[in-house]
Amino acid sequence: FTVTWAGQPAFQNPPLHFWLLAVSFRVLGEGDLAARLPSLLMAVATLLLTLRIGQRLVDRRTALSAAALLVISPIFVNGARGCMLDLPLAFWTSSALLLFIEGRRRPWLHLAIALPLAGAILTKSVLGLLAVPIMALACLHPDWRPRRAGWLCAGVVLGMGLGASWTIHQGLTIGPQAVWAHYWGEIGSRAGAGFDPLSAVLGYPLILLQHYQPIVIPGLLGCIVLVRNRHRWTAEEALLVAWALLPILLYSLSAARSPRYLYPILPPLALCASLWLQRALPAVERRLATRVVPAVALAAAATFVVSPAALTRDLNGPFKRHAELIQERVAAEEPLPYLGRRFWEHANPRL
């Protein structure tokens, strides 16, 4: 349960994704592909979840276009080929919300929410709770109120209990200082540091415009259309709006902001974008999944093979340029994660 850095306990993140990485390394050996494989598989699963959720909330055409939009979204692709915890969080959150949706017909499925909810918490700690307020807000619509609320309550409580297992273990084996180091040192102190009301209002809108193209503009326009028609909301539209907008509002209350924190809104944002394109640009939307995305994906794949540097920055450049200095001053076999403030990515863009 205890994550370590350079042999010492580290309290930044829970251990679940590191366990998955360990399994991948054991099967494939240590290397780029093994490190990226869990995120790659979760990205593919997130596309499939988007398809299923879209079919259940809207229709097959909208779902297919939404998945296509994710495929050509750089932030989704970068998350898929990286080794961060944010795309896995999107996968776990989407899984929990799909079970919430399916439980509308079969209430016993709400109990299974415990597994992805625990997975989200054991991946990203407090941020893993995101599905809970989304479900709570959706339940304000009468059609989402479960016929047998006991299943849903049991699933949420069990998931939170399983998710708390890491915190309990750290407190019992290392002591209260471990819990304090994580929840205050890593979360509370950053969330409350230098809070600025103007940044709270403008922070995430600017982040979305900068990092979430090409889906953010049609996605937000789709949300606006749904919000304007809120008096005629269907249950499905209410859930889409809650899922797309509530995380932005909640995370804006924290002084710690990052484009990566918003990964869980990618599926509903893509679905809202698809809905808006159907209304405003139906010809474009019809060709999106069958022509535009396959062409763009093939062109990008070919570019990665022929000239990968054209599609990615060389984040390891400072290490290469200062190779002689590093060899002179750093002992052999000594880990070198940073040069100044530059982080060594160890990234092969072809993977």
CSV table of C-alpha atoms in Angstrom, one decimal:
chain,number,residue,atom,x,y,z
A,1,PHE,CA,0.0,0.0,0.0
A,2,THR,CA,2.9,2.4,0.6
A,3,VAL,CA,4.2,4.2,-2.5
A,4,THR,CA,7.9,5.0,-2.4
A,5,TRP,CA,10.1,7.5,-4.1
A,6,ALA,CA,13.9,6.7,-4.1
A,7,GLY,CA,13.2,4.2,-1.4
A,8,GLN,CA,11.3,6.6,0.9
A,9,PRO,CA,7.5,6.7,1.6
A,10,ALA,CA,5.8,9.2,-0.7
A,11,PHE,CA,2.3,10.4,0.0
A,12,GLN,CA,1.4,12.2,-3.2
A,13,ASN,CA,-1.0,9.6,-4.7
A,14,PRO,CA,-2.7,6.3,-3.7
A,15,PRO,CA,-1.2,3.1,-5.1
A,16,LEU,CA,-3.7,1.5,-7.5
A,17,HIS,CA,-2.3,2.7,-10.8
A,18,PHE,CA,1.2,1.8,-9.6
A,19,TRP,CA,0.0,-1.7,-9.0
A,20,LEU,CA,-1.3,-1.8,-12.6
A,21,LEU,CA,2.1,-0.6,-13.8
A,22,ALA,CA,3.8,-3.2,-11.8
A,23,VAL,CA,1.7,-5.9,-13.5
A,24,SER,CA,2.5,-4.4,-16.9
A,25,PHE,CA,6.2,-4.4,-16.2
A,26,ARG,CA,6.1,-7.9,-14.9
A,27,VAL,CA,4.4,-9.2,-18.1
A,28,LEU,CA,6.2,-7.0,-20.7
A,29,GLY,CA,9.4,-6.0,-19.0
A,30,GLU,CA,10.4,-2.5,-18.0
A,31,GLY,CA,10.0,-0.1,-21.0
A,32,ASP,CA,8.0,2.6,-22.5
A,33,LEU,CA,5.3,0.4,-23.9
A,34,ALA,CA,4.8,-1.4,-20.6
A,35,ALA,CA,4.6,2.0,-18.8
A,36,ARG,CA,2.0,3.3,-21.2
A,37,LEU,CA,-0.1,0.2,-21.6
A,38,PRO,CA,-2.5,0.7,-18.7
A,39,SER,CA,-3.3,4.2,-19.8
A,40,LEU,CA,-3.7,3.0,-23.4
A,41,LEU,CA,-6.1,0.3,-22.5
A,42,MET,CA,-8.1,2.7,-20.2
A,43,ALA,CA,-8.3,5.2,-23.1
A,44,VAL,CA,-9.7,2.6,-25.4
A,45,ALA,CA,-12.1,1.6,-22.7
A,46,THR,CA,-13.1,5.2,-22.2
A,47,LEU,CA,-14.0,5.4,-25.9
A,48,LEU,CA,-16.2,2.3,-25.5
A,49,LEU,CA,-17.8,3.8,-22.4
A,50,THR,CA,-18.5,7.0,-24.3
A,51,LEU,CA,-20.2,5.0,-27.0
A,52,ARG,CA,-22.4,3.1,-24.5
A,53,ILE,CA,-23.2,6.1,-22.4
A,54,GLY,CA,-24.1,8.1,-25.5
A,55,GLN,CA,-26.4,5.3,-26.8
A,56,ARG,CA,-28.1,5.2,-23.4
A,57,LEU,CA,-28.5,8.9,-22.9
A,58,VAL,CA,-29.0,10.1,-26.5
A,59,ASP,CA,-28.6,7.8,-29.6
A,60,ARG,CA,-26.1,5.8,-31.5
A,61,ARG,CA,-25.3,8.5,-34.0
A,62,THR,CA,-24.4,11.0,-31.3
A,63,ALA,CA,-22.4,8.5,-29.4
A,64,LEU,CA,-20.3,7.6,-32.5
A,65,SER,CA,-19.6,11.3,-33.3
A,66,ALA,CA,-18.6,11.9,-29.6
A,67,ALA,CA,-16.1,9.1,-29.6
A,68,ALA,CA,-14.7,10.4,-32.9
A,69,LEU,CA,-14.3,13.8,-31.4
A,70,LEU,CA,-12.3,12.3,-28.5
A,71,VAL,CA,-10.0,10.5,-31.0
A,72,ILE,CA,-9.0,13.8,-32.6
A,73,SER,CA,-8.6,15.7,-29.3
A,74,PRO,CA,-4.9,16.1,-28.5
A,75,ILE,CA,-5.5,16.2,-24.8
A,76,PHE,CA,-7.2,12.8,-24.9
A,77,VAL,CA,-4.5,11.3,-27.1
A,78,ASN,CA,-1.7,12.7,-25.0
A,79,GLY,CA,-3.3,11.3,-21.9
A,80,ALA,CA,-3.7,7.9,-23.6
A,81,ARG,CA,0.0,7.6,-24.4
A,82,GLY,CA,1.2,9.1,-21.2
A,83,CYS,CA,1.7,7.6,-17.8
A,84,MET,CA,-0.3,10.0,-15.6
A,85,LEU,CA,-3.3,9.3,-13.4
A,86,ASP,CA,-5.8,11.6,-14.9
A,87,LEU,CA,-7.0,9.6,-17.9
A,88,PRO,CA,-7.4,6.5,-15.6
A,89,LEU,CA,-9.5,8.8,-13.3
A,90,ALA,CA,-11.7,9.6,-16.4
A,91,PHE,CA,-12.1,5.8,-17.0
A,92,TRP,CA,-13.1,5.0,-13.4
A,93,THR,CA,-15.5,8.0,-13.2
A,94,SER,CA,-17.1,7.1,-16.5
A,95,SER,CA,-17.5,3.4,-15.4
A,96,ALA,CA,-19.2,4.5,-12.2
A,97,LEU,CA,-21.6,6.8,-14.1
A,98,LEU,CA,-22.4,4.1,-16.7
A,99,LEU,CA,-23.4,1.8,-13.8
A,100,PHE,CA,-25.5,4.6,-12.4
A,101,ILE,CA,-27.2,4.9,-15.8
A,102,GLU,CA,-27.7,1.2,-16.3
A,103,GLY,CA,-29.0,0.9,-12.7
A,104,ARG,CA,-32.0,2.9,-13.8
A,105,ARG,CA,-33.4,-0.3,-15.4
A,106,ARG,CA,-31.7,-2.8,-13.1
A,107,PRO,CA,-31.3,-1.2,-9.6
A,108,TRP,CA,-29.0,-4.0,-8.3
A,109,LEU,CA,-26.3,-2.7,-10.7
A,110,HIS,CA,-25.9,0.3,-8.4
A,111,LEU,CA,-24.1,-1.9,-5.9
A,112,ALA,CA,-21.4,-2.5,-8.5
A,113,ILE,CA,-20.6,1.3,-8.5
A,114,ALA,CA,-18.5,0.4,-5.5
A,115,LEU,CA,-15.7,-1.0,-7.7
A,116,PRO,CA,-15.1,1.9,-10.0
A,117,LEU,CA,-15.7,4.4,-7.2
A,118,ALA,CA,-13.0,2.7,-5.1
A,119,GLY,CA,-10.8,2.5,-8.2
A,120,ALA,CA,-11.1,6.3,-8.7
A,121,ILE,CA,-10.3,7.0,-5.1
A,122,LEU,CA,-7.4,4.6,-5.0
A,123,THR,CA,-6.1,6.3,-8.2
A,124,LYS,CA,-6.6,10.0,-7.5
A,125,SER,CA,-7.7,10.3,-3.8
A,126,VAL,CA,-10.2,13.1,-3.2
A,127,LEU,CA,-10.7,13.8,-6.9
A,128,GLY,CA,-11.9,10.2,-7.2
A,129,LEU,CA,-15.1,11.2,-5.4
A,130,LEU,CA,-16.3,13.2,-8.4
A,131,ALA,CA,-18.9,10.7,-9.5
A,132,VAL,CA,-20.7,11.1,-6.1
A,133,PRO,CA,-21.8,14.8,-6.4
A,134,ILE,CA,-22.6,14.2,-10.1
A,135,MET,CA,-25.0,11.4,-9.2
A,136,ALA,CA,-26.4,13.4,-6.3
A,137,LEU,CA,-27.1,16.4,-8.6
A,138,ALA,CA,-28.7,14.2,-11.3
A,139,CYS,CA,-31.0,12.7,-8.7
A,140,LEU,CA,-32.6,16.1,-8.3
A,141,HIS,CA,-34.4,15.1,-11.5
A,142,PRO,CA,-37.3,12.8,-10.5
A,143,ASP,CA,-36.5,10.3,-13.3
A,144,TRP,CA,-33.0,9.6,-11.9
A,145,ARG,CA,-34.2,8.9,-8.3
A,146,PRO,CA,-33.7,5.2,-7.9
A,147,ARG,CA,-36.7,3.0,-7.2
A,148,ARG,CA,-34.6,1.1,-4.7
A,149,ALA,CA,-32.3,3.7,-3.2
A,150,GLY,CA,-30.7,1.1,-0.9
A,151,TRP,CA,-28.6,-0.4,-3.8
A,152,LEU,CA,-27.2,3.0,-4.7
A,153,CYS,CA,-26.5,4.0,-1.2
A,154,ALA,CA,-24.8,0.7,-0.5
A,155,GLY,CA,-22.7,1.0,-3.7
A,156,VAL,CA,-21.5,4.5,-2.8
A,157,VAL,CA,-20.8,3.7,0.9
A,158,LEU,CA,-19.0,0.4,0.0
A,159,GLY,CA,-16.9,2.2,-2.7
A,160,MET,CA,-15.9,5.0,-0.4
A,161,GLY,CA,-15.0,2.4,2.3
A,162,LEU,CA,-12.8,0.5,-0.1
A,163,GLY,CA,-11.3,3.7,-1.4
A,164,ALA,CA,-10.4,4.7,2.2
A,165,SER,CA,-8.4,1.5,2.7
A,166,TRP,CA,-5.2,3.2,1.6
A,167,THR,CA,-5.7,6.1,4.1
A,168,ILE,CA,-6.5,3.7,6.9
A,169,HIS,CA,-3.4,1.5,6.1
A,170,GLN,CA,-1.1,4.6,6.0
A,171,GLY,CA,-2.5,5.8,9.3
A,172,LEU,CA,-2.0,2.4,11.0
A,173,THR,CA,1.4,1.5,9.6
A,174,ILE,CA,3.1,4.9,9.3
A,175,GLY,CA,1.1,7.1,11.6
A,176,PRO,CA,-1.1,10.2,11.5
A,177,GLN,CA,1.7,12.2,9.9
A,178,ALA,CA,1.3,10.1,6.7
A,179,VAL,CA,-2.4,11.0,6.5
A,180,TRP,CA,-1.6,14.7,7.3
A,181,ALA,CA,1.2,14.7,4.6
A,182,HIS,CA,-1.3,13.6,2.0
A,183,TYR,CA,-4.5,15.4,2.8
A,184,TRP,CA,-2.9,18.7,3.9
A,185,GLY,CA,0.5,18.7,2.4
A,186,GLU,CA,-0.5,17.5,-1.0
A,187,ILE,CA,-4.2,18.6,-1.2
A,188,GLY,CA,-5.3,21.1,1.4
A,189,SER,CA,-2.3,23.5,1.3
A,190,ARG,CA,-2.4,23.6,-2.5
A,191,ALA,CA,-6.1,24.0,-2.8
A,192,GLY,CA,-6.2,27.0,-0.4
A,193,ALA,CA,-2.9,28.7,-1.3
A,194,GLY,CA,-3.4,32.2,-2.7
A,195,PHE,CA,-7.1,31.9,-3.6
A,196,ASP,CA,-8.1,34.6,-6.1
A,197,PRO,CA,-11.8,35.2,-6.9
A,198,LEU,CA,-11.0,36.4,-10.4
A,199,SER,CA,-8.8,33.4,-11.1
A,200,ALA,CA,-11.6,31.2,-9.8
A,201,VAL,CA,-14.0,32.6,-12.4
A,202,LEU,CA,-11.6,32.8,-15.3
A,203,GLY,CA,-9.2,30.0,-14.6
A,204,TYR,CA,-10.9,26.9,-16.0
A,205,PRO,CA,-12.7,28.7,-18.9
A,206,LEU,CA,-9.2,29.8,-20.1
A,207,ILE,CA,-7.7,26.4,-19.5
A,208,LEU,CA,-10.5,24.8,-21.5
A,209,LEU,CA,-10.1,27.1,-24.4
A,210,GLN,CA,-6.4,26.6,-24.5
A,211,HIS,CA,-6.1,22.8,-23.9
A,212,TYR,CA,-9.5,21.2,-24.9
A,213,GLN,CA,-9.8,22.0,-28.5
A,214,PRO,CA,-11.4,21.0,-30.8
A,215,ILE,CA,-14.3,19.8,-28.6
A,216,VAL,CA,-14.6,22.6,-26.0
A,217,ILE,CA,-16.3,25.2,-28.1
A,218,PRO,CA,-19.0,23.0,-29.6
A,219,GLY,CA,-19.2,21.1,-26.3
A,220,LEU,CA,-19.9,24.3,-24.3
A,221,LEU,CA,-22.3,25.5,-27.0
A,222,GLY,CA,-24.2,22.2,-26.6
A,223,CYS,CA,-24.3,22.7,-22.8
A,224,ILE,CA,-25.6,26.2,-23.3
A,225,VAL,CA,-28.4,25.0,-25.6
A,226,LEU,CA,-29.4,22.3,-23.0
A,227,VAL,CA,-29.3,24.8,-20.1
A,228,ARG,CA,-31.5,27.3,-22.0
A,229,ASN,CA,-34.0,24.5,-22.4
A,230,ARG,CA,-33.8,23.4,-18.8
A,231,HIS,CA,-37.5,23.6,-18.2
A,232,ARG,CA,-38.0,20.8,-20.8
A,233,TRP,CA,-35.0,18.8,-19.7
A,234,THR,CA,-35.1,15.1,-20.0
A,235,ALA,CA,-33.4,13.0,-17.4
A,236,GLU,CA,-30.6,12.2,-19.9
A,237,GLU,CA,-29.9,15.8,-20.7
A,238,ALA,CA,-29.9,16.7,-17.0
A,239,LEU,CA,-27.2,14.1,-16.3
A,240,LEU,CA,-25.1,15.3,-19.3
A,241,VAL,CA,-25.2,18.9,-18.1
A,242,ALA,CA,-24.4,17.9,-14.5
A,243,TRP,CA,-21.4,15.8,-15.6
A,244,ALA,CA,-20.0,18.4,-18.0
A,245,LEU,CA,-20.3,21.5,-15.8
A,246,LEU,CA,-20.3,20.5,-12.1
A,247,PRO,CA,-16.6,19.4,-12.1
A,248,ILE,CA,-15.6,22.8,-13.5
A,249,LEU,CA,-17.6,24.6,-10.8
A,250,LEU,CA,-16.2,22.5,-8.0
A,251,TYR,CA,-12.6,22.6,-9.1
A,252,SER,CA,-12.8,26.4,-9.6
A,253,LEU,CA,-13.1,26.6,-5.8
A,254,SER,CA,-9.5,25.3,-5.5
A,255,ALA,CA,-6.5,27.5,-6.1
A,256,ALA,CA,-4.7,24.4,-7.5
A,257,ARG,CA,-5.8,24.2,-11.2
A,258,SER,CA,-4.6,22.0,-14.0
A,259,PRO,CA,-5.9,21.0,-17.5
A,260,ARG,CA,-5.4,17.4,-16.3
A,261,TYR,CA,-8.0,17.7,-13.5
A,262,LEU,CA,-10.8,18.0,-16.1
A,263,TYR,CA,-10.2,14.8,-17.9
A,264,PRO,CA,-13.4,13.2,-16.5
A,265,ILE,CA,-15.5,15.7,-18.3
A,266,LEU,CA,-14.2,14.6,-21.7
A,267,PRO,CA,-17.0,12.1,-22.4
A,268,PRO,CA,-20.0,14.4,-21.6
A,269,LEU,CA,-18.3,17.4,-23.3
A,270,ALA,CA,-17.8,15.3,-26.5
A,271,LEU,CA,-21.5,14.2,-26.3
A,272,CYS,CA,-22.7,17.8,-25.9
A,273,ALA,CA,-20.4,18.8,-28.8
A,274,SER,CA,-21.9,16.1,-31.0
A,275,LEU,CA,-25.4,17.3,-30.1
A,276,TRP,CA,-24.6,20.8,-31.0
A,277,LEU,CA,-23.0,19.8,-34.3
A,278,GLN,CA,-26.1,17.8,-35.3
A,279,ARG,CA,-28.2,21.0,-34.9
A,280,ALA,CA,-25.8,23.6,-36.3
A,281,LEU,CA,-23.6,21.7,-38.8
A,282,PRO,CA,-25.4,18.4,-39.6
A,283,ALA,CA,-23.3,17.8,-42.8
A,284,VAL,CA,-20.1,18.1,-40.8
A,285,GLU,CA,-21.4,15.9,-38.0
A,286,ARG,CA,-22.5,13.2,-40.5
A,287,ARG,CA,-19.0,13.0,-42.0
A,288,LEU,CA,-17.1,13.2,-38.8
A,289,ALA,CA,-16.9,9.6,-37.7
A,290,THR,CA,-16.9,8.1,-41.2
A,291,ARG,CA,-14.5,10.4,-43.1
A,292,VAL,CA,-12.9,13.2,-41.1
A,293,VAL,CA,-11.6,11.2,-38.1
A,294,PRO,CA,-10.2,8.2,-40.0
A,295,ALA,CA,-8.4,10.6,-42.4
A,296,VAL,CA,-6.9,12.6,-39.5
A,297,ALA,CA,-6.0,9.5,-37.5
A,298,LEU,CA,-4.2,7.9,-40.5
A,299,ALA,CA,-2.3,11.2,-41.3
A,300,ALA,CA,-1.2,11.6,-37.6
A,301,ALA,CA,-0.1,7.9,-37.5
A,302,ALA,CA,1.9,8.3,-40.6
A,303,THR,CA,3.5,11.5,-39.3
A,304,PHE,CA,4.5,9.8,-36.1
A,305,VAL,CA,6.3,7.1,-38.1
A,306,VAL,CA,8.0,9.4,-40.5
A,307,SER,CA,8.7,12.5,-38.4
A,308,PRO,CA,7.5,12.1,-34.8
A,309,ALA,CA,9.2,15.4,-33.8
A,310,ALA,CA,6.7,17.3,-36.0
A,311,LEU,CA,3.9,16.4,-33.6
A,312,THR,CA,5.6,16.7,-30.2
A,313,ARG,CA,8.0,19.0,-28.4
A,314,ASP,CA,11.3,17.6,-27.4
A,315,LEU,CA,10.8,17.9,-23.7
A,316,ASN,CA,14.1,16.0,-23.1
A,317,GLY,CA,16.1,18.6,-25.1
A,318,PRO,CA,17.8,20.3,-22.1
A,319,PHE,CA,19.2,16.9,-21.1
A,320,LYS,CA,20.5,16.2,-24.5
A,321,ARG,CA,22.1,19.6,-25.0
A,322,HIS,CA,23.8,19.4,-21.6
A,323,ALA,CA,24.8,15.7,-21.9
A,324,GLU,CA,28.5,16.4,-21.5
A,325,LEU,CA,28.0,18.5,-18.4
A,326,ILE,CA,25.7,15.8,-16.8
A,327,GLN,CA,28.2,13.1,-17.5
A,328,GLU,CA,30.9,15.2,-15.9
A,329,ARG,CA,29.1,16.2,-12.8
A,330,VAL,CA,26.7,13.3,-12.1
A,331,ALA,CA,28.0,9.9,-11.0
A,332,ALA,CA,27.3,6.9,-13.1
A,333,GLU,CA,24.0,5.1,-12.5
A,334,GLU,CA,22.7,8.0,-10.3
A,335,PRO,CA,19.1,8.9,-11.1
A,336,LEU,CA,18.6,12.3,-12.6
A,337,PRO,CA,14.9,13.3,-12.7
A,338,TYR,CA,15.5,17.0,-13.0
A,339,LEU,CA,17.9,19.5,-14.6
A,340,GLY,CA,17.1,22.8,-13.0
A,341,ARG,CA,13.3,22.9,-13.3
A,342,ARG,CA,13.2,20.6,-16.3
A,343,PHE,CA,11.7,17.2,-15.8
A,344,TRP,CA,13.2,14.2,-17.6
A,345,GLU,CA,10.3,12.7,-19.6
A,346,HIS,CA,11.9,9.5,-20.8
A,347,ALA,CA,9.3,9.7,-23.6
A,348,ASN,CA,9.5,7.9,-27.0
A,349,PRO,CA,7.0,9.9,-29.2
A,350,ARG,CA,6.5,6.8,-31.4
A,351,LEU,CA,4.9,5.0,-28.5
